[in-house]
mmCIF file of C-alpha atoms in Angstrom:
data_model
loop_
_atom_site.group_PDB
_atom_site.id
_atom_site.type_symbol
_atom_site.label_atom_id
_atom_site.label_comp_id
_atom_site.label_asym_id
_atom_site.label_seq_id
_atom_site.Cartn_x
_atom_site.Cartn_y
_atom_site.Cartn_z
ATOM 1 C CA UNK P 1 -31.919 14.693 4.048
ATOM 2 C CA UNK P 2 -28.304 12.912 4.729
ATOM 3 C CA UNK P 3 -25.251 15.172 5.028
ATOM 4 C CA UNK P 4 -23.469 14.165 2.032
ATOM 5 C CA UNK P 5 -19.635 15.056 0.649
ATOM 6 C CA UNK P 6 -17.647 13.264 -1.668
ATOM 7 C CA UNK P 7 -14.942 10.800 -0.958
ATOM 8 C CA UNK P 8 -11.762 11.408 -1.484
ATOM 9 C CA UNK P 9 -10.710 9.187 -4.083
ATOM 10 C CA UNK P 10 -6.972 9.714 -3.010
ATOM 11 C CA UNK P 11 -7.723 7.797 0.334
ATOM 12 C CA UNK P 12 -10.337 5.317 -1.198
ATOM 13 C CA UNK P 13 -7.374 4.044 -3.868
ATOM 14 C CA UNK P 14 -4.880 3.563 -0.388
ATOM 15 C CA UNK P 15 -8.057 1.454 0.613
ATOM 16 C CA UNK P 16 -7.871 -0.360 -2.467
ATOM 17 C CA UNK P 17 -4.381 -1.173 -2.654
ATOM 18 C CA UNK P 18 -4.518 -2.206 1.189
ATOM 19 C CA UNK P 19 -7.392 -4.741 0.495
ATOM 20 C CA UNK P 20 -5.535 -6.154 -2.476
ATOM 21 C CA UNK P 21 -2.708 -7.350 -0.494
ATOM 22 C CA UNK P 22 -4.666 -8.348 2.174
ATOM 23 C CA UNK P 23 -6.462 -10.787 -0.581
ATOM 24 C CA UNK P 24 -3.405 -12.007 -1.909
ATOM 25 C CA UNK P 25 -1.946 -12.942 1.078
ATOM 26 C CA UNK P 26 -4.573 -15.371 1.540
ATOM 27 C CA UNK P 27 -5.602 -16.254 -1.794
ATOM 28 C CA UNK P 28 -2.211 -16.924 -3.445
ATOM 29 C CA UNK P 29 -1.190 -19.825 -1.897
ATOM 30 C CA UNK P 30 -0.608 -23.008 -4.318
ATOM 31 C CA UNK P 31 1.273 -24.065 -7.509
ATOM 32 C CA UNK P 32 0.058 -22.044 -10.612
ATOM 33 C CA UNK P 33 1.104 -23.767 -14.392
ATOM 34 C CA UNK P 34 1.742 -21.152 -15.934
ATOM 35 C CA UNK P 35 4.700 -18.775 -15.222
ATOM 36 C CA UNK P 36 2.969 -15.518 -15.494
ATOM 37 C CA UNK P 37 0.361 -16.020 -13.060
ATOM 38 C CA UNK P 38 3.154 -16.497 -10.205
ATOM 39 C CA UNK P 39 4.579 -12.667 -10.878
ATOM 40 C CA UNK P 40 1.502 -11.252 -10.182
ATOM 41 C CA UNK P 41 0.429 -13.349 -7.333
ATOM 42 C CA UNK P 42 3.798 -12.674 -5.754
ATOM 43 C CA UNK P 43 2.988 -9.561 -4.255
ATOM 44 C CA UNK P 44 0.465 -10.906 -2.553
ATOM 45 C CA UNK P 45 2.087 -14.041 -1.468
ATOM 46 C CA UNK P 46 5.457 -12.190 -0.297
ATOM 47 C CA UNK P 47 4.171 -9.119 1.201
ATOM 48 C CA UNK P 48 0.205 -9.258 0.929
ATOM 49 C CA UNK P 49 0.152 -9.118 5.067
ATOM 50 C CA UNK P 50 1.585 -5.519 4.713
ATOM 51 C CA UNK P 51 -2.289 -4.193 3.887
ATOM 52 C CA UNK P 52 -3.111 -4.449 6.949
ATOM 53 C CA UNK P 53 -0.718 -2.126 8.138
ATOM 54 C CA UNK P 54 -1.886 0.352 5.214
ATOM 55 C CA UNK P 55 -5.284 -0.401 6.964
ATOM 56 C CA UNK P 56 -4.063 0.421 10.431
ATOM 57 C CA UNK P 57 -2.653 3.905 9.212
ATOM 58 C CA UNK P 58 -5.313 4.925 7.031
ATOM 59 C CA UNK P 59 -8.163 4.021 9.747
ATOM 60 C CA UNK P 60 -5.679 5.801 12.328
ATOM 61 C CA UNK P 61 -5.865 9.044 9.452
ATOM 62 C CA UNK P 62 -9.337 9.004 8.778
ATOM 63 C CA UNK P 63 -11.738 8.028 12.245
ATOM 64 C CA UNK P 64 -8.642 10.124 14.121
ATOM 65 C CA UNK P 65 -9.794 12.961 11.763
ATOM 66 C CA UNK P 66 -13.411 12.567 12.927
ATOM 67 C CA UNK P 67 -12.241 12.406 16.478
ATOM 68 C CA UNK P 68 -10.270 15.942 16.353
ATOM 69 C CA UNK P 69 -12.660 17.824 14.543
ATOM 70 C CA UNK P 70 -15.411 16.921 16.805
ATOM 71 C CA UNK P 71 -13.063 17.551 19.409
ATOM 72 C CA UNK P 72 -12.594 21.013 17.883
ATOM 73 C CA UNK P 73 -16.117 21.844 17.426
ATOM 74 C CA UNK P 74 -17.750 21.199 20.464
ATOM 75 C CA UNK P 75 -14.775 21.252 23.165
ATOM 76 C CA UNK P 76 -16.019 17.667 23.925
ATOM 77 C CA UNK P 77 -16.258 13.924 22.189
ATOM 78 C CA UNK P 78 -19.278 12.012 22.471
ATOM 79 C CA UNK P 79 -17.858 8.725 23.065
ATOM 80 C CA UNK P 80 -21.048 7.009 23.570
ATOM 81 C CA UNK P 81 -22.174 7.902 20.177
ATOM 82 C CA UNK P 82 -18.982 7.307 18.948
ATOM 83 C CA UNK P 83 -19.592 3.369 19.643
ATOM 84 C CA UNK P 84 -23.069 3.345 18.834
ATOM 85 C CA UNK P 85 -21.957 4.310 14.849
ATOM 86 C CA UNK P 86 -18.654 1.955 14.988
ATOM 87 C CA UNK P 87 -20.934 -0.695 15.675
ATOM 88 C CA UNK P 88 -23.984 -0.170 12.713
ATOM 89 C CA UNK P 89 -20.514 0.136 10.702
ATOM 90 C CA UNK P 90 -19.094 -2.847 11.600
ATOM 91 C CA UNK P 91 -21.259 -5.180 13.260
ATOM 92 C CA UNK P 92 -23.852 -6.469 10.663
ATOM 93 C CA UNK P 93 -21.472 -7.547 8.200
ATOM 94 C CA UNK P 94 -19.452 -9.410 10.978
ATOM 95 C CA UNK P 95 -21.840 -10.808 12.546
ATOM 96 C CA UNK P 96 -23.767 -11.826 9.069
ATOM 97 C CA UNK P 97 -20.352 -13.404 8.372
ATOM 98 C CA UNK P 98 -20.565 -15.602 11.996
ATOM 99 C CA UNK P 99 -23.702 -16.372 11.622
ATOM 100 C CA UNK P 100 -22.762 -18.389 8.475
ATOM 101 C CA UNK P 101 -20.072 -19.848 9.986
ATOM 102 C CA UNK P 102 -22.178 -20.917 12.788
ATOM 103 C CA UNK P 103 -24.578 -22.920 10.419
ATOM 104 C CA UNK P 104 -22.511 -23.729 7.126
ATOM 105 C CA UNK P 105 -19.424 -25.107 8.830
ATOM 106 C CA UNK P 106 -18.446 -27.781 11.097
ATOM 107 C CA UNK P 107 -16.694 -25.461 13.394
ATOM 108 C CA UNK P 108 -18.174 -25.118 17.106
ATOM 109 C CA UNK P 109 -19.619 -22.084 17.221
ATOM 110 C CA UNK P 110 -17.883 -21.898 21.221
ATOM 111 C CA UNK P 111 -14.565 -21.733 19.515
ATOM 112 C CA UNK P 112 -14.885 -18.004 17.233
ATOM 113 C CA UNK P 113 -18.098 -16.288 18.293
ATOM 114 C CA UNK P 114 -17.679 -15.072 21.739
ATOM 115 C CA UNK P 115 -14.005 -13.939 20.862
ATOM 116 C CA UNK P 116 -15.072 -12.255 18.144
ATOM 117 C CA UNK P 117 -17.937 -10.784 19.778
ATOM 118 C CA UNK P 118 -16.029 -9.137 23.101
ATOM 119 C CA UNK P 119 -13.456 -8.698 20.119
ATOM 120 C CA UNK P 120 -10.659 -10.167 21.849
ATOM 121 C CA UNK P 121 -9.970 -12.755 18.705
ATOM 122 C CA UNK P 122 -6.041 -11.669 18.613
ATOM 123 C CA UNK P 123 -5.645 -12.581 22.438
ATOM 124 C CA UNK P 124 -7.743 -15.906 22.291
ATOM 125 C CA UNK P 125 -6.968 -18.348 19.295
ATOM 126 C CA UNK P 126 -10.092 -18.729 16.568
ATOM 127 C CA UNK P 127 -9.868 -20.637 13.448
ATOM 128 C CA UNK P 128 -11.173 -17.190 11.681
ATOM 129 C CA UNK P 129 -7.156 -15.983 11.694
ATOM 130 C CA UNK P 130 -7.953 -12.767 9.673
ATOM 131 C CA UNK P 131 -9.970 -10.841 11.722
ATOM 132 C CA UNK P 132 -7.578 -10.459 14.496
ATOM 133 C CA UNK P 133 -6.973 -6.661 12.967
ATOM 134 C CA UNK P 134 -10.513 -6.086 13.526
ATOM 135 C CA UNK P 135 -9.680 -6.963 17.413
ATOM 136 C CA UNK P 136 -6.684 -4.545 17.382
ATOM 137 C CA UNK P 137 -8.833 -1.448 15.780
ATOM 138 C CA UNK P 138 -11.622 -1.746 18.553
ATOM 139 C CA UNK P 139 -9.403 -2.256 21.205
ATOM 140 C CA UNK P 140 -7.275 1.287 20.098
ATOM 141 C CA UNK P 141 -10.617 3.512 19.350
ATOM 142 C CA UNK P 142 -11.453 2.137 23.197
ATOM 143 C CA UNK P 143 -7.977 3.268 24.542
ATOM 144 C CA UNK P 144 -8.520 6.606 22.660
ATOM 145 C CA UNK P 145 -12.518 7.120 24.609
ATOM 146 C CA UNK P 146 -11.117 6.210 27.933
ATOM 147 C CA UNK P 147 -7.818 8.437 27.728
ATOM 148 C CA UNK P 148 -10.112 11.789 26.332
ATOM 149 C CA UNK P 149 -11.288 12.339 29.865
ATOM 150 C CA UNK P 150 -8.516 11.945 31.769
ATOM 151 C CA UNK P 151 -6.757 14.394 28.767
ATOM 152 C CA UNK P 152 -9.332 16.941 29.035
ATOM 153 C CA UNK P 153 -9.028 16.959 32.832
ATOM 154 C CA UNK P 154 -5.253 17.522 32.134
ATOM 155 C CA UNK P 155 -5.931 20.224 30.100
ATOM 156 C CA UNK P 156 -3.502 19.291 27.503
ATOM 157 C CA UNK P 157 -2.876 20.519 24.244
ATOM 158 C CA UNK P 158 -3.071 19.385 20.533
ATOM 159 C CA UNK P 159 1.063 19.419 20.774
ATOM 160 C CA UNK P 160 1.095 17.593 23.958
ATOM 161 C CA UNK P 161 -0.965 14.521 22.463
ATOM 162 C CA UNK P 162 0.615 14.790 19.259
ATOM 163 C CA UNK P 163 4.173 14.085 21.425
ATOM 164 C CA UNK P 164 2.171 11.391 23.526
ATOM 165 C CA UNK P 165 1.524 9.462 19.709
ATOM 166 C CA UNK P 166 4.601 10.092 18.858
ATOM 167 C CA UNK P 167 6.022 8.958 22.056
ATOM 168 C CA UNK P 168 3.565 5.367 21.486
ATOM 169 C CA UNK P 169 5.220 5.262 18.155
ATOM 170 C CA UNK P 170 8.663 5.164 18.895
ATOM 171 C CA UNK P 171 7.982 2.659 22.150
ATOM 172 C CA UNK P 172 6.186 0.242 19.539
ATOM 173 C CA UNK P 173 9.075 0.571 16.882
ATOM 174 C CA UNK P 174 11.363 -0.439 20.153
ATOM 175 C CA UNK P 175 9.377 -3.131 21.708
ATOM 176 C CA UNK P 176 8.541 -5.363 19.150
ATOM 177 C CA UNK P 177 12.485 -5.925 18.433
ATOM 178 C CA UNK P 178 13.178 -6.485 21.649
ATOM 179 C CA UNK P 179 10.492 -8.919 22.501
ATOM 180 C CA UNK P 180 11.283 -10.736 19.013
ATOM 181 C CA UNK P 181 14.885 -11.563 20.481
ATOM 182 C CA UNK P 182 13.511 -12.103 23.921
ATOM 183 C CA UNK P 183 11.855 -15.425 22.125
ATOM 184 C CA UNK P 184 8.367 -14.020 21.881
ATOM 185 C CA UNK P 185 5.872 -16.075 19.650
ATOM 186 C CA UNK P 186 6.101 -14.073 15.860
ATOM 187 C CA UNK P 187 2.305 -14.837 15.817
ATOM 188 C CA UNK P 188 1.819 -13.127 19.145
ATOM 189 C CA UNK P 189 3.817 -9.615 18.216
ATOM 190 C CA UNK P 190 1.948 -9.612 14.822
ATOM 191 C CA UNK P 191 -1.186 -9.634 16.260
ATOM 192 C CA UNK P 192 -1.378 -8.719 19.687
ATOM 193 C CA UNK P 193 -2.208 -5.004 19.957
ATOM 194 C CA UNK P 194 0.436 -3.709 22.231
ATOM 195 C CA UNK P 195 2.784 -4.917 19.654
ATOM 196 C CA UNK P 196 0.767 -2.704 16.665
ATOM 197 C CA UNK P 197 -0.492 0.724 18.325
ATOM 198 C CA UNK P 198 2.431 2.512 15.699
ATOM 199 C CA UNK P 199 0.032 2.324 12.468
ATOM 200 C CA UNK P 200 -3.138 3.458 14.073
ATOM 201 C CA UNK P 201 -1.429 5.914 16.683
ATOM 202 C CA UNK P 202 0.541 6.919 13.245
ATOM 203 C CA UNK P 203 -2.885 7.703 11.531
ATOM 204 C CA UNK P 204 -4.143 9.737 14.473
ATOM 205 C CA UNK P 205 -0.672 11.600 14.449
ATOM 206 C CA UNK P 206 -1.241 12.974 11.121
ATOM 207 C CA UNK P 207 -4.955 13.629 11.461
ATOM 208 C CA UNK P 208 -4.238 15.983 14.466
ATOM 209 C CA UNK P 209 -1.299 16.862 12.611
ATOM 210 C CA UNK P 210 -3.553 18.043 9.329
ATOM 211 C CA UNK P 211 -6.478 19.705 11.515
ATOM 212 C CA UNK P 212 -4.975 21.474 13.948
ATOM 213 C CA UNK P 213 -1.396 22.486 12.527
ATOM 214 C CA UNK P 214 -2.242 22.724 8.804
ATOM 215 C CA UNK P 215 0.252 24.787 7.345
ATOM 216 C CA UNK P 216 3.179 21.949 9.008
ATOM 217 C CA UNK P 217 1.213 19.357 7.362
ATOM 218 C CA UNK P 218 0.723 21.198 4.437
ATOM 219 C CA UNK P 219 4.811 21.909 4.113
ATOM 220 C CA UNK P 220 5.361 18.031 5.178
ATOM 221 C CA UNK P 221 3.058 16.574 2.549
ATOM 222 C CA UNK P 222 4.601 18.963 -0.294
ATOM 223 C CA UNK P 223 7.373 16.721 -1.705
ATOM 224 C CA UNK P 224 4.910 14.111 -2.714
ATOM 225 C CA UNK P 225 7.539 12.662 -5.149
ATOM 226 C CA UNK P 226 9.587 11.983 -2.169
ATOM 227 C CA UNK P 227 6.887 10.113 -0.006
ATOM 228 C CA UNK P 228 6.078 8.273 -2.921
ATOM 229 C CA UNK P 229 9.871 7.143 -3.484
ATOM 230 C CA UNK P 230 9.972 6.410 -0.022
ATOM 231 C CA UNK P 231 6.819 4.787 0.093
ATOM 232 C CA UNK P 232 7.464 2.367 -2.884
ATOM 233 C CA UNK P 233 11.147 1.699 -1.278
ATOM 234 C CA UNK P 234 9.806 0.704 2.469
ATOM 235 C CA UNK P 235 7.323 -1.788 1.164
ATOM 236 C CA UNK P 236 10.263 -2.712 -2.026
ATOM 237 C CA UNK P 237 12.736 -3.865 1.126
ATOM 238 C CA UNK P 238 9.727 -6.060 2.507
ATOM 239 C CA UNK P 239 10.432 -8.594 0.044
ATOM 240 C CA UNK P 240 13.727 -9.581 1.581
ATOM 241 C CA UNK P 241 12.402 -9.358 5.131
ATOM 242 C CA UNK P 242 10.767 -13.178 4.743
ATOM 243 C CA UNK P 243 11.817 -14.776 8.075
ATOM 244 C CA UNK P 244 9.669 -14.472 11.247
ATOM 245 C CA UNK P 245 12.532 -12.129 12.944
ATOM 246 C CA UNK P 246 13.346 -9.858 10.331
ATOM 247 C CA UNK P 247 9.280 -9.107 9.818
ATOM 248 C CA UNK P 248 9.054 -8.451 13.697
ATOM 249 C CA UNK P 249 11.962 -6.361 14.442
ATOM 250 C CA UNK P 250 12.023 -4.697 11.207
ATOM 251 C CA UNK P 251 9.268 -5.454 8.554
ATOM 252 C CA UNK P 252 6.639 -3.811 10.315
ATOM 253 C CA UNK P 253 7.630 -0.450 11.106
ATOM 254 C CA UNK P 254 8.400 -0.323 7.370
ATOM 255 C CA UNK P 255 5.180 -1.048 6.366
ATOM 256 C CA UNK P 256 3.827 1.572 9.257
ATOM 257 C CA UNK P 257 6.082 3.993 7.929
ATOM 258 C CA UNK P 258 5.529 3.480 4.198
ATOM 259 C CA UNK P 259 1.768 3.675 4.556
ATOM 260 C CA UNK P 260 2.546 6.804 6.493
ATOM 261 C CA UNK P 261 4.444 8.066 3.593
ATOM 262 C CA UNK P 262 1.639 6.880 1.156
ATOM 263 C CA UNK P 263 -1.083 8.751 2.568
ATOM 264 C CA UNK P 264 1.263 11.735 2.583
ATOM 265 C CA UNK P 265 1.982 11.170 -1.080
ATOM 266 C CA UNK P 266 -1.323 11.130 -2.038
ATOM 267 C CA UNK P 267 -3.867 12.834 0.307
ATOM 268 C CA UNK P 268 -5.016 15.805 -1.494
ATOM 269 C CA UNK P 269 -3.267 14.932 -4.891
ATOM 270 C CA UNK P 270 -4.491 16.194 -8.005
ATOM 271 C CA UNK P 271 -2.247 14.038 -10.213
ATOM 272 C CA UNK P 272 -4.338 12.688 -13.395
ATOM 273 C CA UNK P 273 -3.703 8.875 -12.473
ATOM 274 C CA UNK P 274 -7.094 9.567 -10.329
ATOM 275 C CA UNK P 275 -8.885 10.356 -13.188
ATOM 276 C CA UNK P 276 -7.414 6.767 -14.403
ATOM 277 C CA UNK P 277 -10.023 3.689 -14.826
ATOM 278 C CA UNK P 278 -7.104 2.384 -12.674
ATOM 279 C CA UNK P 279 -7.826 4.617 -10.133
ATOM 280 C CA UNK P 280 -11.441 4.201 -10.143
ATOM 281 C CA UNK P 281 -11.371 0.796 -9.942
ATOM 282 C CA UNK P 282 -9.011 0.721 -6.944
ATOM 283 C CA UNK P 283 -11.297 3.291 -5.518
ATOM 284 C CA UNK P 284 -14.407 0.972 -5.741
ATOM 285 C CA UNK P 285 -12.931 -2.299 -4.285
ATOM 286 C CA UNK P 286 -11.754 0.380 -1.568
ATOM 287 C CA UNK P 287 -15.674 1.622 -0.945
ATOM 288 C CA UNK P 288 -16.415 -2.379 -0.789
ATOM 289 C CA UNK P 289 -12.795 -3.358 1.130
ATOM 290 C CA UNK P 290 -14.695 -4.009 4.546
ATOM 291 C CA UNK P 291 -17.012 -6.637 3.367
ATOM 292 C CA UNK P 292 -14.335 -8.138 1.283
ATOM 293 C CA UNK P 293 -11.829 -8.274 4.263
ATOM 294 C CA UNK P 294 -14.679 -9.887 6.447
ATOM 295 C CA UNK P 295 -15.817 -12.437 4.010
ATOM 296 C CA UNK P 296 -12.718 -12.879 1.261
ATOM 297 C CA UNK P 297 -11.059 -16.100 3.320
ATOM 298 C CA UNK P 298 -14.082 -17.735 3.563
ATOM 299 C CA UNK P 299 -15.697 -16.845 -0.414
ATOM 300 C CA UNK P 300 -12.197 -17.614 -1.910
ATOM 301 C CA UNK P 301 -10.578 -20.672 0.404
ATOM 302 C CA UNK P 302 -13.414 -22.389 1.393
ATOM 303 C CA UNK P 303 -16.891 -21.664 -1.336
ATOM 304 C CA UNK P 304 -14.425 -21.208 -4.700
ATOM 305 C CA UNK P 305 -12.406 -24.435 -4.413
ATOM 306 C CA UNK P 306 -15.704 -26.491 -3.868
ATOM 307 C CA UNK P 307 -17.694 -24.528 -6.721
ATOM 308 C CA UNK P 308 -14.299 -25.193 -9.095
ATOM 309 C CA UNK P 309 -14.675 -29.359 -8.456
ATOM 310 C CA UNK P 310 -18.074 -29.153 -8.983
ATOM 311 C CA UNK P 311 -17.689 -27.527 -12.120
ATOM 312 C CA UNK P 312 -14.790 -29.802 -13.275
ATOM 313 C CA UNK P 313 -12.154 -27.066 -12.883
ATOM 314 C CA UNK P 314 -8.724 -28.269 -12.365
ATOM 315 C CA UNK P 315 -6.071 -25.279 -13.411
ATOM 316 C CA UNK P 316 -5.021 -23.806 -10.319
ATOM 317 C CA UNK P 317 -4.481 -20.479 -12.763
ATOM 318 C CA UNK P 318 -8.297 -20.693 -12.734
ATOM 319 C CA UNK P 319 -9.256 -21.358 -9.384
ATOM 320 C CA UNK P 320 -7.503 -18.454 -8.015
ATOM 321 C CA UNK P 321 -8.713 -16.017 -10.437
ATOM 322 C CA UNK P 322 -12.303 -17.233 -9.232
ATOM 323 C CA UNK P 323 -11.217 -16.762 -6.028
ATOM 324 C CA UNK P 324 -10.886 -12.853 -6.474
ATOM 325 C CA UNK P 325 -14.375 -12.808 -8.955
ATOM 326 C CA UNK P 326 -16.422 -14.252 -5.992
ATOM 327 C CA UNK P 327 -15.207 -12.430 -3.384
ATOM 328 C CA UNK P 328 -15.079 -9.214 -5.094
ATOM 329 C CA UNK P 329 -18.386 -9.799 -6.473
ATOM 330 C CA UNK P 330 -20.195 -11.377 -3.684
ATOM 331 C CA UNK P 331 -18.521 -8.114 -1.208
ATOM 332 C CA UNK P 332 -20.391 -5.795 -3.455
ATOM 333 C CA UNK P 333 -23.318 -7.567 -2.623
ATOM 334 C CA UNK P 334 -23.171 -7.991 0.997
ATOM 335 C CA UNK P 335 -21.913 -4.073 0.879
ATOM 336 C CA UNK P 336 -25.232 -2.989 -1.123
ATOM 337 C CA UNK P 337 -27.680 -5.544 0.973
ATOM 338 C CA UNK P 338 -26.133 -4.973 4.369
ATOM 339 C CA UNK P 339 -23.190 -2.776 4.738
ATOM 340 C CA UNK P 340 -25.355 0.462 3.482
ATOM 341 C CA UNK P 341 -28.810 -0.197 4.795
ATOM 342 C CA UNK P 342 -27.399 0.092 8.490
ATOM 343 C CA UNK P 343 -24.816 2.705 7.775
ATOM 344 C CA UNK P 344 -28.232 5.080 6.507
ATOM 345 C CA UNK P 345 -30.106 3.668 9.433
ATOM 346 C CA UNK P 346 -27.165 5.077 11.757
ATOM 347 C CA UNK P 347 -26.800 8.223 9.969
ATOM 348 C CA UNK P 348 -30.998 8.889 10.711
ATOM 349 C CA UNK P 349 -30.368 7.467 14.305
ATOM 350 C CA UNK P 350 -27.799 8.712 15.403
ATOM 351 C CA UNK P 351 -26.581 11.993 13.501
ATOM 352 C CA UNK P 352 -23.176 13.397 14.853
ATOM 353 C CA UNK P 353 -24.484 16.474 16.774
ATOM 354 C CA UNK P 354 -24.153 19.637 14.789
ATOM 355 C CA UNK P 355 -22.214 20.222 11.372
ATOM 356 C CA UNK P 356 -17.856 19.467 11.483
ATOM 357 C CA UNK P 357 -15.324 21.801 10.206
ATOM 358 C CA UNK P 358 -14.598 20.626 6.798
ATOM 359 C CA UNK P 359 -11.643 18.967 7.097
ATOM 360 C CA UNK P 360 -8.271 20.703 6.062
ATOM 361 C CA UNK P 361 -7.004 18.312 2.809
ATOM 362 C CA UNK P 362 -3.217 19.664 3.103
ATOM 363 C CA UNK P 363 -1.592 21.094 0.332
ATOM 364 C CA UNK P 364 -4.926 20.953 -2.411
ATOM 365 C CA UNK P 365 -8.192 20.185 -1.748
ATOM 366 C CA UNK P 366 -10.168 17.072 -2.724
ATOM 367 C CA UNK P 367 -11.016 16.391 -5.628
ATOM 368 C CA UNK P 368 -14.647 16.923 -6.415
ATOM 369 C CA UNK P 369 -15.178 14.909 -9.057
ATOM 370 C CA UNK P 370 -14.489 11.347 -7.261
ATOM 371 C CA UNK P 371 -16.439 8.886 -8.909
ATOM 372 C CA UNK P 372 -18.084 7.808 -5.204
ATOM 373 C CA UNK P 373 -19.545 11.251 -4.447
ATOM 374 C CA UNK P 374 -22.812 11.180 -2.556
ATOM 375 C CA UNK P 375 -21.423 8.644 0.053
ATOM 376 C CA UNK P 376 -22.121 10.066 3.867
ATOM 377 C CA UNK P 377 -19.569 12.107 5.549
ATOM 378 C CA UNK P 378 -19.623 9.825 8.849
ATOM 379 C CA UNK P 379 -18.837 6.790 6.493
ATOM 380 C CA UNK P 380 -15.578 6.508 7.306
ATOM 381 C CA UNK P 381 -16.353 5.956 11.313
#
């Protein structure tokens, strides 16, 4: 039998939000007839690249989470393991996705599939632009294997790293100004991952915050109002922060801290909105938001424009609503026919050894009546 828990829908309707604007900053693109379609593609079109730093920090909050409380439970991290279930979570539906690439485009296969594989994709240029976060995420869950060690031979303690992410944080917010003005390619600091270690180091922060120094966390998160204020306003001021510059020097440390603040807001929550059908249905495109990131650009730029001419469709209004019906619909899919299958096959394989601490929610607990209970516990690694 599988060691199941529910999910928190709090964190699963972050998830959902994040892949939203992650959609619309791809999908939005063109001229719309009718003026009420532009207002609400203009979040998406404006500041739709800001999900991916609500991505960052939430995967920072919740496979940091995992990290410390097996950390915590047997004095040691199995790192090797650790890989082994990133990879049955990740890998098929990636490597489903190249694999159609490979035979249903023109693209040489030479020029994505061996960056993406050795997932270096945001160092070496591929014509499959959105998964360089994917690149950055691997490359900071390696950093964080090969620097346990060398911590535990140190000997240091939770308050030590916890300064050491901090420390990352405020050397990230500093050098992605200064390399902006020292004429370094935007492209480069938004995707390069010595340019974003705040959002996932951010993440961690708060995990190790939450599990080992509770009743801080617990007093930090209280004034949700206030994180959700100042939430709202850091992602409000990314609207003005259009230019290249003003996004690299400024735009994303808001969005790292306002996904901060987020998470804070609403970890834990029992406000009614997530009893909402709102909140449930941000909570199930979050369940399905890996599949959709993976496969959305392809689905809604390249398969929904040519099913629209074949089908005689000309209103732009159209089109781009089709855009977000197939690649919502067709990520469900791939998430029940692929995503699933492995992530059960890696729970029998490779169980984490021994049961976690449940993990501290802050100031209330979760809520139990999420409507995706019954999904694994080691989902979220």
């Amino acid at each position: 039998m599988l060691d199941r828990k529910a999910r928190e829908i709090q964190l699963d309707v972050i998830r959902g939000v994040a892949i939203v604007l992650a959609m619309g900053w791809h999908l939005n693109g063109g001229d719309m007839t009718f003026a009420a379609s532009d207002v609400w593609l203009s979040p998406g079109r404006v500041i739709g690249w800001a999900g991916v730093d609500l991505f960052f920090v939430l995967s920072g909050f919740l496979v940091g989470g995992l990290v410390v409380r097996e950390v915590s439970a047997t004095r040691g991290f199995d790192y090797r393991r650790f890989l082994i279930r990133r990879a049955f979570r990740l890998w098929p539906v990636l490597y489903v996705y190249l694999a159609v690439q490979v035979v249903l485009t023109d693209r040489p296969w030479t020029g994505f599939v061996p960056q993406v594989l050795l997932h270096v994709q945001n160092y070496f240029e591929t014509p499959l632009h959105h998964l360089w976060s994917l690149a950055v995420e691997e490359q900071f869950y390696l950093l964080i294997g090969l620097s346990l060690p060398f911590l535990a031979r140190l000997r240091l303690g939770a308050g030590h790293v916890l300064a050491g992410l901090v420390a990352v944080i405020l050397a990230t917010w500093l050098l992605r100004p200064l390399v902006a003005l020292a004429g370094v390619d935007p492209i480069s600091i938004q995707i390069q991952t010595q340019y974003r270690l705040d959002g996932l180091a951010l993440g961690v922060a708060l995990a190790l915050l939450s599990q080992r120094y509770p009743e801080i966390y617990a007093r930090l998160a209280r004034p949700r109002l206030a994180h959700f204020a100042g939430a709202l306003a850091a992602f409000a001021a990314l609207f003005w922060l259009t230019d290249d510059l003003s996004r690299s020097c400024l735009g994303y440390t808001l969005a790292a801290l306002g996904s901060g603040l987020a998470i804070l807001a609403v970890h834990g929550s029992r406000h009614r909105f997530f009893a909402s059908p709102a909140a449930r249905l941000l909570a199930i495109l979050g369940l399905y938001s890996y599949p959709m990131y993976v496969w959305h650009n392809g689905i809604g730029n390249r398969i929904t424009p040519r099913l629209a001419e074949l089908a005689g469709i000309t209103s732009p209004d159209l089109v781009v609503i089709g855009k977000y019906v197939l690649s919502i619909g067709l990520a469900i899919v791939i998430g029940l026919a692929i995503e699933q299958p492995f992530m059960r096959l890696r729970d029998r394989l490779f169980a984490r050894p021994g049961p976690l601490p449940v993990r501290p929610s802050g100031p209330a607990s979760p809520d139990p009546a999420h409507p995706l209970a019954a999904v694994r516990a080691g989902d979220l690694s």
